[in-house]
Structure formats: C-alpha cells, structure tokens
XYZ file of N, CA and C in Angstrom:
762
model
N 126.493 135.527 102.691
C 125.469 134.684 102.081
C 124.189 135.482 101.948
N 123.454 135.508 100.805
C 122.404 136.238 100.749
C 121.234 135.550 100.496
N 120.137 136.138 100.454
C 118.553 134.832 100.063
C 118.611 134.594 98.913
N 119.348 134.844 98.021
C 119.288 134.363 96.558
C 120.086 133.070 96.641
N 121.485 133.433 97.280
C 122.051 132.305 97.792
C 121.276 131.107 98.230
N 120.402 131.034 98.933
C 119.841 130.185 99.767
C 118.399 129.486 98.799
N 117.694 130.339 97.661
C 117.085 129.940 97.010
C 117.615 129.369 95.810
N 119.031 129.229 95.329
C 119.686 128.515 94.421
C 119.756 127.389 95.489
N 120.747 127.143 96.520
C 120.201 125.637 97.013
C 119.340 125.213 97.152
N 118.072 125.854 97.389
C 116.927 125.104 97.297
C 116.425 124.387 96.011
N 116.913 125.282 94.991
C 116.399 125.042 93.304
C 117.539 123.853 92.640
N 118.578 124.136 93.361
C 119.105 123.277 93.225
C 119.260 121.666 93.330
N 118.608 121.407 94.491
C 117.940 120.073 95.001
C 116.937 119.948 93.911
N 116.035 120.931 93.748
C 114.755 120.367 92.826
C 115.760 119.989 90.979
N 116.212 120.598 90.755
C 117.103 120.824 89.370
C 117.860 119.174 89.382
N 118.175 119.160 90.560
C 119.311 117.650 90.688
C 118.016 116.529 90.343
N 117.152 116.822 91.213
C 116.255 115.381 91.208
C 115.916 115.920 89.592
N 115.800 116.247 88.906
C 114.724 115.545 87.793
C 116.192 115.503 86.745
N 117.019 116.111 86.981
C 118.293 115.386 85.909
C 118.801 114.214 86.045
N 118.023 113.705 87.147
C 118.426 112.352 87.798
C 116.999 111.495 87.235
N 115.775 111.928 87.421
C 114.771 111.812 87.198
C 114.294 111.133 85.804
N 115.109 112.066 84.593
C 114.320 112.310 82.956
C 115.467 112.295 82.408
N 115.944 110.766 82.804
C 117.188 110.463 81.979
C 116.108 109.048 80.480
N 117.275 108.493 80.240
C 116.704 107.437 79.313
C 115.312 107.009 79.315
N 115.163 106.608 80.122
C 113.475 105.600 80.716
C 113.087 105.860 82.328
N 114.256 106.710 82.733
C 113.433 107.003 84.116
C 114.538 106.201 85.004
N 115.010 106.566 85.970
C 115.773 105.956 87.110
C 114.705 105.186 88.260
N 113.588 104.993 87.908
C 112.604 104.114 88.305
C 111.887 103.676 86.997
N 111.681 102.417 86.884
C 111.092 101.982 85.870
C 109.935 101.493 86.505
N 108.487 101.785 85.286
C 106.934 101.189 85.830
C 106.744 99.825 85.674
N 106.404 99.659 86.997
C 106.204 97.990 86.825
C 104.565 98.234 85.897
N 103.642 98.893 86.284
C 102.564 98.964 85.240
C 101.392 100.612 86.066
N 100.988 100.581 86.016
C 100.278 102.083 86.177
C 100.433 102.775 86.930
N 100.071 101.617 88.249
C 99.959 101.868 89.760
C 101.000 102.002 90.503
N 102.189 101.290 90.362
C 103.320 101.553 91.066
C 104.516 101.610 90.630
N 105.850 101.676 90.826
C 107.046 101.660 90.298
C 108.032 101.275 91.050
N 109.260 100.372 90.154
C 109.398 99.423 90.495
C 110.871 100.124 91.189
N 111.711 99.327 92.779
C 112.708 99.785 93.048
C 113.945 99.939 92.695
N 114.684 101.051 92.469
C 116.025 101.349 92.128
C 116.886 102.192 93.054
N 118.250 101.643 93.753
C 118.669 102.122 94.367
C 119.330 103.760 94.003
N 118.996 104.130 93.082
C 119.835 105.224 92.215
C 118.670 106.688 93.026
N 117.281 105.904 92.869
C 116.462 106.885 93.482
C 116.330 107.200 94.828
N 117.359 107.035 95.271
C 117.957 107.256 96.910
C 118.672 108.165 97.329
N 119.663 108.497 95.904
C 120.694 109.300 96.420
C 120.263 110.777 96.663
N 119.239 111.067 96.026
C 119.282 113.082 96.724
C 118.403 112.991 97.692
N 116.954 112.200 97.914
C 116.948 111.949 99.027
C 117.755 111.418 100.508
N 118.848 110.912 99.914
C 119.884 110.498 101.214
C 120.435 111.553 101.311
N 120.719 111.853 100.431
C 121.914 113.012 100.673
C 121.596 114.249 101.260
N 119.842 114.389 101.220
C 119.573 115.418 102.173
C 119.133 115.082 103.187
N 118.711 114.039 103.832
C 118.933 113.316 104.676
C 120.438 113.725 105.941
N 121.516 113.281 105.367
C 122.363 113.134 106.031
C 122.575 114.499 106.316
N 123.009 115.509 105.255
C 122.368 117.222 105.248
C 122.392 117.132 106.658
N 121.137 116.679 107.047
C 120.477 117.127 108.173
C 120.845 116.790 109.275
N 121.115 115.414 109.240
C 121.576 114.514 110.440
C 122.943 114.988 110.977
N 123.921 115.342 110.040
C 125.030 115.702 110.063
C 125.087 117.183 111.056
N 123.731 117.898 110.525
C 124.077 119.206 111.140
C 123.742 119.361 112.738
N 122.771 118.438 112.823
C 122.513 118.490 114.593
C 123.960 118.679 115.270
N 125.052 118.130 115.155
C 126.059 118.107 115.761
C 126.923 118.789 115.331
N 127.233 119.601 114.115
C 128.382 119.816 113.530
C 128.300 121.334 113.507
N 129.124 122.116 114.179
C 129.515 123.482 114.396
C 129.349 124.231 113.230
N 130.006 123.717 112.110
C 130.397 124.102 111.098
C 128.794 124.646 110.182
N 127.841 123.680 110.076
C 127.343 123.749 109.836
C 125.940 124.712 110.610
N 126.168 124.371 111.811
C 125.249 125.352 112.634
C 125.485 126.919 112.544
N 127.032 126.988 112.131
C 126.812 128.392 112.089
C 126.470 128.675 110.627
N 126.358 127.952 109.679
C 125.738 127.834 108.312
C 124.577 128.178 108.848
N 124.251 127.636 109.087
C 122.269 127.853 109.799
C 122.123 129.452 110.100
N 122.915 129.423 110.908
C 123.204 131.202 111.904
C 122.801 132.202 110.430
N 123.708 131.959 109.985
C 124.143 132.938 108.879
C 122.970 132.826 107.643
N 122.597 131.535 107.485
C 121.554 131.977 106.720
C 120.071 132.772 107.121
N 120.189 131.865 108.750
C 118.725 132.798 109.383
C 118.996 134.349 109.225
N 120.416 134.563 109.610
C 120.504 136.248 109.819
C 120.339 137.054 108.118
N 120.719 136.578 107.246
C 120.567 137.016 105.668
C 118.966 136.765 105.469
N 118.474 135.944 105.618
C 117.124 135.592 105.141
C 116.101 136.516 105.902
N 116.243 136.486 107.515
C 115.684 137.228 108.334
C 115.901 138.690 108.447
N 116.587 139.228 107.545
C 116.853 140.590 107.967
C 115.819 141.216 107.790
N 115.592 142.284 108.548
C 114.716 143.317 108.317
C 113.279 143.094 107.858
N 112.725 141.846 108.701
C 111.872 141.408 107.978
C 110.554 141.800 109.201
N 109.352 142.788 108.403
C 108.328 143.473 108.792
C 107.483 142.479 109.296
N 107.370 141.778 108.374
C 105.858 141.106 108.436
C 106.470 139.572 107.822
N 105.437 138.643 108.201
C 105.871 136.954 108.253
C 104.717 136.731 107.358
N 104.698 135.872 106.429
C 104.147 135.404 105.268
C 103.913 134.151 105.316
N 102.277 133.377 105.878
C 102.170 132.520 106.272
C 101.827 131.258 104.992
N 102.002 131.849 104.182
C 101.286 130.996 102.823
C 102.342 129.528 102.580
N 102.889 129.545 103.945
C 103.655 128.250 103.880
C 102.695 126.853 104.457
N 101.352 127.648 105.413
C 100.613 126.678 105.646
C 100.026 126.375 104.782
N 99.486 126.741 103.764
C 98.947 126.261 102.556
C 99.304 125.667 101.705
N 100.865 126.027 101.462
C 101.479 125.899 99.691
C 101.736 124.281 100.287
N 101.789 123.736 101.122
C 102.766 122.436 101.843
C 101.430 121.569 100.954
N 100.488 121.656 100.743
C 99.813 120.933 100.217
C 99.501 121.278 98.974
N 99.378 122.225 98.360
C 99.156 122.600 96.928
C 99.095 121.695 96.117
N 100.563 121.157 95.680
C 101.204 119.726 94.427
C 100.419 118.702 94.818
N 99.824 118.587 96.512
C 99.114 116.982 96.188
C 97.125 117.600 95.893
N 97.292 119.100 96.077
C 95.555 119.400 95.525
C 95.548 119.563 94.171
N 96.767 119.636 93.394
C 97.078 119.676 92.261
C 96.288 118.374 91.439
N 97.072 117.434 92.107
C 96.769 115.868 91.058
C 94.896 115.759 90.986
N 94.696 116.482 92.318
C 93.177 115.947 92.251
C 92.233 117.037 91.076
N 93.077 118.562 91.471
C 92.288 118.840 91.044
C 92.642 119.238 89.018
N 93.594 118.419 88.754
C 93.401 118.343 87.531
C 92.618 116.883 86.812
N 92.405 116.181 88.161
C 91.884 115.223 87.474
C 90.445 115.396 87.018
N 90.195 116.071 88.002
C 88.776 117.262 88.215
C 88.163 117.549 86.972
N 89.309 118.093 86.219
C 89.483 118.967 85.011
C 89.947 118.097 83.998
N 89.663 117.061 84.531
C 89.737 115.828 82.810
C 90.955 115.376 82.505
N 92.360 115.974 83.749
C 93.907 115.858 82.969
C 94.223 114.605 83.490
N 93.622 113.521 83.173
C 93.661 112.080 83.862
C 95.674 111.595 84.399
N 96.065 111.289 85.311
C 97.418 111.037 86.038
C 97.530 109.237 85.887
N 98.311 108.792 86.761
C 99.146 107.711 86.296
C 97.797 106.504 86.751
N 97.175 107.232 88.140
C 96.720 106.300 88.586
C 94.989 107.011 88.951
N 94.050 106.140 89.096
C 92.379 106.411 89.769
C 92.650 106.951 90.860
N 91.116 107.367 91.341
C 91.077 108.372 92.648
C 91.447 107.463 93.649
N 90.672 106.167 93.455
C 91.234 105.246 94.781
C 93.039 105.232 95.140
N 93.260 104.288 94.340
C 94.581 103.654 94.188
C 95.502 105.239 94.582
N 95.315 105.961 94.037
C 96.248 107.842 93.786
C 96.053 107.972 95.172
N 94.657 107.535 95.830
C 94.579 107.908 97.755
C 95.290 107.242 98.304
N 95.499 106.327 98.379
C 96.203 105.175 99.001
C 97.038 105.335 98.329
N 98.271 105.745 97.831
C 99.419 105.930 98.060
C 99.591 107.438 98.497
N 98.955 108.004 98.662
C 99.192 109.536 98.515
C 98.832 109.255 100.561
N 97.902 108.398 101.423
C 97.428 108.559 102.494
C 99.039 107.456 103.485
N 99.223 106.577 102.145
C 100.412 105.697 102.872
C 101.568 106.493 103.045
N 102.079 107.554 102.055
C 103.054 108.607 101.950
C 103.402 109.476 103.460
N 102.021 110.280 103.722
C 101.269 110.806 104.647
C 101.636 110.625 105.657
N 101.097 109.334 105.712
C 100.911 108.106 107.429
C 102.833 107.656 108.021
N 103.513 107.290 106.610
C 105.451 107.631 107.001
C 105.491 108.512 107.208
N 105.729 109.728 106.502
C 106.248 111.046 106.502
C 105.546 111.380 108.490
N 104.440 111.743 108.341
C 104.105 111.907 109.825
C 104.395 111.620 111.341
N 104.542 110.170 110.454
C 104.945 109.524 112.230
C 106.855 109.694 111.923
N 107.740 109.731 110.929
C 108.858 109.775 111.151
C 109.071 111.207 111.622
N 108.324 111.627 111.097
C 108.617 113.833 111.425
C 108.336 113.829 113.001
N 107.367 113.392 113.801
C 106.889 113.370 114.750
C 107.812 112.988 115.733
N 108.278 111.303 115.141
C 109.183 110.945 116.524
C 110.552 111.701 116.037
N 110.660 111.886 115.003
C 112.199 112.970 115.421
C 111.987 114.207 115.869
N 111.040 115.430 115.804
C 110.406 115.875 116.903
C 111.110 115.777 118.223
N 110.199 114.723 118.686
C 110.236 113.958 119.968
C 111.567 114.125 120.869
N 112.447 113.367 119.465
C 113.702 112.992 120.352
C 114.480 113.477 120.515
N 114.740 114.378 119.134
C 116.018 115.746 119.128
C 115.715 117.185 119.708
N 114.692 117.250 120.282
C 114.204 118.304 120.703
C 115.009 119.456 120.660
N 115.230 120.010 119.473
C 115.910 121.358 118.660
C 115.004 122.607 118.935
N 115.627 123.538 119.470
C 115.237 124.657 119.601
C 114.841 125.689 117.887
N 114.125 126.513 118.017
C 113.175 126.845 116.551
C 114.163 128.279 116.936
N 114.256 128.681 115.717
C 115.384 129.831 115.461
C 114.622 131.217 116.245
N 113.493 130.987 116.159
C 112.379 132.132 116.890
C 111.772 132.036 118.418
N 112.730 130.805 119.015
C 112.775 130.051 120.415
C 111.420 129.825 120.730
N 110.522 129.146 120.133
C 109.013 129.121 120.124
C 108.715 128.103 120.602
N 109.826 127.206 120.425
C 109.666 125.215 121.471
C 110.625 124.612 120.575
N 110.865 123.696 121.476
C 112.210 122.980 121.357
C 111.493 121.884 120.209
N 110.917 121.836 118.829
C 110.400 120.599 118.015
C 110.980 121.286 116.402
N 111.982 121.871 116.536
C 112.258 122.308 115.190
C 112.891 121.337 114.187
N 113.376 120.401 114.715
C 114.228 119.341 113.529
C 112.891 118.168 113.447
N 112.788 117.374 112.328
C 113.108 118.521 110.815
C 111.526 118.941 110.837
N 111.442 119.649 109.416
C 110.649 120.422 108.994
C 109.349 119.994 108.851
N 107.932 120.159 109.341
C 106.706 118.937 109.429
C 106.665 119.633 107.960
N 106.302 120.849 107.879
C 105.519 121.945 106.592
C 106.509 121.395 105.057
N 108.150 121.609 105.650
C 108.521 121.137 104.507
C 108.535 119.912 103.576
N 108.414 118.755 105.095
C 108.306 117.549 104.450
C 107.267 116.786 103.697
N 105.526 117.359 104.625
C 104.690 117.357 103.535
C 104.721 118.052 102.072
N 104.946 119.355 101.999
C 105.548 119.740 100.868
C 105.624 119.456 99.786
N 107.521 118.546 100.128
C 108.170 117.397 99.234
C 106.897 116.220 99.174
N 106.628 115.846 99.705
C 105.952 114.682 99.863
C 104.903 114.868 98.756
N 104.107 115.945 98.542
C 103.156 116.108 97.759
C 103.620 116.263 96.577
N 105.017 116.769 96.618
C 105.521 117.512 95.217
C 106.425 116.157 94.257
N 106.533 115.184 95.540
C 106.909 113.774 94.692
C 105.842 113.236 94.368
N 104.633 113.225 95.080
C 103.165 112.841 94.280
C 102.887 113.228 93.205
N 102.930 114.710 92.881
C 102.483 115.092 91.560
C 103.419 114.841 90.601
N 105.042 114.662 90.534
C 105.479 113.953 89.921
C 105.712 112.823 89.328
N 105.399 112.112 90.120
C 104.636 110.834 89.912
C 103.873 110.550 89.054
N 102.553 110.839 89.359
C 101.517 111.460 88.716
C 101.596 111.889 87.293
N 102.231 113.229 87.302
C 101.951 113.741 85.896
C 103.511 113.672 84.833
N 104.723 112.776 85.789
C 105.922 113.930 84.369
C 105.320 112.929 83.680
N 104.519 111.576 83.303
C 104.588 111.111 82.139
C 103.478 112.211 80.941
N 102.694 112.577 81.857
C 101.639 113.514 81.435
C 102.300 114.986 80.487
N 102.727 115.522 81.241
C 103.895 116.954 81.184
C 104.548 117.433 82.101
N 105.760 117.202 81.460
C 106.851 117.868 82.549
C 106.362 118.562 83.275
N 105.961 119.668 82.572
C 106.037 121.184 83.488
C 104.735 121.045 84.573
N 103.546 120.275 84.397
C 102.951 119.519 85.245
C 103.403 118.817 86.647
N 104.290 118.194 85.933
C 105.281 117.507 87.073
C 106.203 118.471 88.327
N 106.631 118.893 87.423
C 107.830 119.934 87.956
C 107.464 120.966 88.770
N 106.274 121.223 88.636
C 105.412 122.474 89.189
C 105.778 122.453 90.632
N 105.507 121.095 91.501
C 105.086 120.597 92.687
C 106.326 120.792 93.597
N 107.598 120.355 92.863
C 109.056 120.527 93.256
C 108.933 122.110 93.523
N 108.895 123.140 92.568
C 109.316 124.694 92.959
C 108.217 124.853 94.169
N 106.823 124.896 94.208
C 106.149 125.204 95.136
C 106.766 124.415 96.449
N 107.262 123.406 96.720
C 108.117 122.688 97.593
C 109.146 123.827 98.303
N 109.871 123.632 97.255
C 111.121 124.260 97.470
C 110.534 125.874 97.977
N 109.799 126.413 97.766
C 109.401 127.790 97.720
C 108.689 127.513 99.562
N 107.825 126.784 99.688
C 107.596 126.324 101.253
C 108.787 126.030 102.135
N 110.014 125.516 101.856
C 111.096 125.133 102.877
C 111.954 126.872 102.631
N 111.659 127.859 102.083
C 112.150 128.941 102.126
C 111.230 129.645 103.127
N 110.411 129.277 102.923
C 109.431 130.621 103.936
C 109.296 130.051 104.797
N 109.620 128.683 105.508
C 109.648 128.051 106.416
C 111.188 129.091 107.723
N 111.771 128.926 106.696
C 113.272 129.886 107.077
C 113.068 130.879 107.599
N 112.446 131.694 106.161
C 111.774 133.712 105.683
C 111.410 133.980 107.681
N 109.886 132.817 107.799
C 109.721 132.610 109.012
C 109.843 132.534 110.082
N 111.089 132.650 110.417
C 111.846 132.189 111.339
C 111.491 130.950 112.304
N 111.421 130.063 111.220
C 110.687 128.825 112.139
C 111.431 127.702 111.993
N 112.622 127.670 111.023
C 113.288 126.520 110.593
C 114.759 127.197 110.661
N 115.595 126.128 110.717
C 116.923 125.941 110.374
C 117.209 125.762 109.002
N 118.199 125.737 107.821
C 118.190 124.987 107.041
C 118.398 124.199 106.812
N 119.092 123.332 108.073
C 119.099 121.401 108.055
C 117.892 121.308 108.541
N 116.943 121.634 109.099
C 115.766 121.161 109.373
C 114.638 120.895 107.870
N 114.936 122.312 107.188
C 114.530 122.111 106.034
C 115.114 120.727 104.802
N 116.340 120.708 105.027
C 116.855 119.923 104.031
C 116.237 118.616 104.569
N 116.226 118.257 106.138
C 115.892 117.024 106.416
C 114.308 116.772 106.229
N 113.467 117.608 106.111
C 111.959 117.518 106.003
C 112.255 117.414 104.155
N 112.596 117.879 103.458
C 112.743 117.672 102.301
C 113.290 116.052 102.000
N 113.987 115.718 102.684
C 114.288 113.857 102.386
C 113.397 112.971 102.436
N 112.948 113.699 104.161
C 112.078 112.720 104.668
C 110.894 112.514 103.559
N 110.269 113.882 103.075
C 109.015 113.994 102.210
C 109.007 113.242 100.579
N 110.383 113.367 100.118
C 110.910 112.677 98.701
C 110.630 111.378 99.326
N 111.720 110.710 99.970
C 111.443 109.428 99.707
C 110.842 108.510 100.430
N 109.142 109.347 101.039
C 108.859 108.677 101.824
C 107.345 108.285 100.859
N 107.108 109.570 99.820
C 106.374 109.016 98.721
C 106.844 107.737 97.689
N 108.095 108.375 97.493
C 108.760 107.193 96.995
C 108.787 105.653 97.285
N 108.555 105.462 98.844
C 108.194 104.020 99.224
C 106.558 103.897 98.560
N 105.833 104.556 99.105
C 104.677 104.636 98.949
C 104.322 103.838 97.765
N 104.810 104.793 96.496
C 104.954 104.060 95.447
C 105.228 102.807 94.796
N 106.490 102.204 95.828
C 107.327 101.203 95.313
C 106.686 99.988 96.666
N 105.461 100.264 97.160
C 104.920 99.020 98.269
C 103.718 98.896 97.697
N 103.346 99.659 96.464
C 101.638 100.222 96.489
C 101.324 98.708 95.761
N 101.706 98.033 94.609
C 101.773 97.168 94.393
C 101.063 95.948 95.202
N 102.236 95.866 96.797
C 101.776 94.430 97.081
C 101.158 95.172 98.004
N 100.610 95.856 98.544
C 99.535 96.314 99.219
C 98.181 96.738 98.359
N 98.127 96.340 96.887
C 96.968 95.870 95.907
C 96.445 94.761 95.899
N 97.706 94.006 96.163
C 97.900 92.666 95.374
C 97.000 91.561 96.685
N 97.850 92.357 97.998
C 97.761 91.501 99.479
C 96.602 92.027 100.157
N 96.462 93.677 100.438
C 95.555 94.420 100.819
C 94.296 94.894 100.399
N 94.095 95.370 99.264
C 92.784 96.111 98.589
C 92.358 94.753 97.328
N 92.282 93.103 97.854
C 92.014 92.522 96.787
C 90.966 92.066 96.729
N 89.630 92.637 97.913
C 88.269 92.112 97.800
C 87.856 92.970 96.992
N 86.714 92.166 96.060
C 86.200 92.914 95.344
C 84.020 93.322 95.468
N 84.560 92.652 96.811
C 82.984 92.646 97.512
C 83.032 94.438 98.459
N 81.177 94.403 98.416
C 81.459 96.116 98.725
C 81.656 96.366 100.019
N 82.670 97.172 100.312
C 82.844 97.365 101.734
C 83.924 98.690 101.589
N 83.972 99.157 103.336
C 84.576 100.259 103.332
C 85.773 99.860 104.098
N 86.795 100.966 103.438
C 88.285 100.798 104.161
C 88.393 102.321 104.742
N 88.876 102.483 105.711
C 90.062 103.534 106.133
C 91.408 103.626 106.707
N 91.903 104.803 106.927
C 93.494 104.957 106.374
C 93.668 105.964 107.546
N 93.909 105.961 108.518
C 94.544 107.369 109.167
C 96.190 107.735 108.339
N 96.422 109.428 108.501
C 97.380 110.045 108.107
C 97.779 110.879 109.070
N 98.639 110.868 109.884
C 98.842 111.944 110.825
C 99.787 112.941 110.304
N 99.926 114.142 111.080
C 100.505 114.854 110.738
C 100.949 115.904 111.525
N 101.856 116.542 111.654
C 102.408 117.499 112.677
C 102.862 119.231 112.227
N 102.325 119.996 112.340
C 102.608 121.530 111.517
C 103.456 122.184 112.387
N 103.836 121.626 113.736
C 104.722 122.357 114.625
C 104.234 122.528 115.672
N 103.332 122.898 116.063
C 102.558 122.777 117.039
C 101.287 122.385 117.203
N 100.646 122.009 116.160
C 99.467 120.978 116.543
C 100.240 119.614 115.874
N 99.076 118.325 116.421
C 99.480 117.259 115.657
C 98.108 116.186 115.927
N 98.108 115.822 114.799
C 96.580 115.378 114.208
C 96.873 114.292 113.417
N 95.215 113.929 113.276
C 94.836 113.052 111.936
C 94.170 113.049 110.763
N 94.629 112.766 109.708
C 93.803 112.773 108.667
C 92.844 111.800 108.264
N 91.654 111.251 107.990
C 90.896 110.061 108.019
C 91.008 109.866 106.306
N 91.067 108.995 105.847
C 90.879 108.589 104.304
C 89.900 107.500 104.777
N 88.288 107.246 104.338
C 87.362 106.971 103.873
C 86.892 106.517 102.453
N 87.145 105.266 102.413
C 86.938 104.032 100.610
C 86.054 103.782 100.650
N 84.677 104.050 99.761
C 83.629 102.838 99.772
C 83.505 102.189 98.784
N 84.023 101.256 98.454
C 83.755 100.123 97.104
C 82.393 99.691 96.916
C-alpha cells in the first residue's frame, strides 16, 4: 500500500459525497435559505464512515490496515508538517471570508454563526467523550485519546459548512472545503498522530454533525432566536486538538 493509495481513499470519500450530493435537486432539498430539509439518503457516507471506524477498534483485520498504512505513509519521514492545525479550519474561514469579499452564501453572518457554532458544540462534545472512553493509543504513543480524529473532524465539519454555503453559489467554491478536509485527515496520519479509522471516524463525525446543524437550524429560529427586541445571545463551542481542550465563545448582539 502506498500514500497515493491512501490519498485516493481519502478523495474518494470526498468524490462519493458530492455524486451523491449534485444529483437532480440535491439529496437534501431547501426548505428556504436558512436550513435544509431532512433526507435519509444524506446519511449514508457519513454512516458508512462512521462504522469505518467503529468497526476497526476491534477488528484485526483492519488494525493491521492501520499498521500498514502508518508504515507506507510514515516512511522516512524527516520532518512533521504541522499545517494540519490550521487547514482544520480553513473551509469554515472560507465562508466568512468570502463574504468579506462581497461573495454573499446561503445564509447572514448571524444565522451562518449559529449553525456553524451548533455544528462545533456536537462535533466537540461527541469527539471528546469518545476520547474519553475508548482510550486508543496514538500511533506515535503520545496518550491513549487517538480515536477519532478532533483535527479531522473539525475539518469535515467546516468543509460541510462551506458546502452548504456556497455549491449553490459555485461548485468549485463548494468543493474546495472537502479536498482541504481530506488533505488534513492525511497529515493527521503523514503525522503520526492518527490511525486511519480514527481519521475516517472524525470525518463522519464532522459531515454529519454539520448536517444536523443544518436540518435543526430552522426550529431553533423559529423556537430560539425569535425575539426581536435588542439583546445579546451566546453559544459556547468546545473543542479538543488532542491534547488541549477548550472553548469557543460565539457573542450576538441584536
């Protein structure tokens, strides 16, 4: 198995979701700007990497899959390339900062925060307590919190935001967020900091945890954000990079 190997599955996941994605009218249809409406169809590559993952904690077969890709990916490798702490957010500095630049997205700065901080606030606390409980040793024996991936799942998470966001805008807009994704759960590997079920499972978790986001944002408009008197809201987002674990504050003033 070689790293080219290992970067076709990665491209591959991204390639599946949008042929699944940019069919007829969309395998999610818009209920109207702000959110979109549920379809069980938009489950399956997020499940399926999901289970990916779940499957591999236990399964031999697959662990030595892991083995073999750390040892191909890791070979001979000088120097570690940290631009995985960065890129994990890129696709969601993307939406803002083209809005910046006039390339207006699906939804306002408010409404785009609040789903982008609700995304966040799942993804975090599910990455965290699995963390917690599976306490997986990191391929570079650095602490037992390697399943799944915190870096990769924000990532995905951002890279389903900007999709969101922009494929009605332009594809290649859209699509952008997926490769930089996918390009973070590789150097997560490159790194020696991940498994590749750890990666695949931070990649589920991050797809379809925006994906709720999306598909609750609605009645959390409708139920939650419906005063129209001035006042301030906030939002904690936590988050976990592997060894720290924090909060993010989101701050509304209407």
């Amino acid at each position: 198995m070689k790293t080219k190997h290992l970067m076709l599955l990665l491209f591959l996941c991204v390639n599946t979701v949008f042929s699944q994605e940019i069919t007829k009218t969309d395998s999610i249809f818009h209920i109207n700007k702000k959110g979109v409406k549920f379809d069980y169809k938009a489950l399956i590559i997020p499940s399926a990497l999901l289970a990916y993952g779940i499957i591999g904690i236990e399964s031999d077969g697959l662990k030595g899959f892991n083995a073999n890709i750390r040892e191909e990916v890791t070979e001979d490798i000088d120097d570690k390339f940290t631009i995985d702490d960065f890129s994990q957010y890129a696709p969601a500095a993307a939406v803002y900062g083209l809005n910046l630049f006039g390339v207006e997205g699906k939804n306002n700065f408010k409404d785009r925060t609040i789903i982008l901080g609700t995304s966040y606030l799942l993804m975090g606390t599910w990455v965290t307590v699995m963390k917690k409980t599976t306490s997986i040793e990191r391929p570079d024996k650095s602490g037992f919190n390697s399943f799944p991936s915190g870096h990769t799942a924000t990532a995905f998470a951002s890279a389903e935001f900007l999709w969101q966001e922009y494929k009605d805008v332009s594809f290649w807009y859209g699509i952008s967020g997926y490769f930089v994704a996918a390009g973070t759960g590789f150097f997560r590997i490159y790194n020696d900091k991940h498994w590749l079920t750890d990666v695949a499972m931070g990649a589920g978790i991050g797809i379809l945890t925006t994906k709720i986001a999306y598909w609750v944002f609605p009645l959390m408009d409708k139920y939650i954000f419906t005063s129209k008197e001035n006042r301030t809201t906030a939002m904690a987002a936590p988050f976990y990079n592997g060894k720290q674990l924090g909060a993010g504050i989101l701050l509304n003033f209407n």
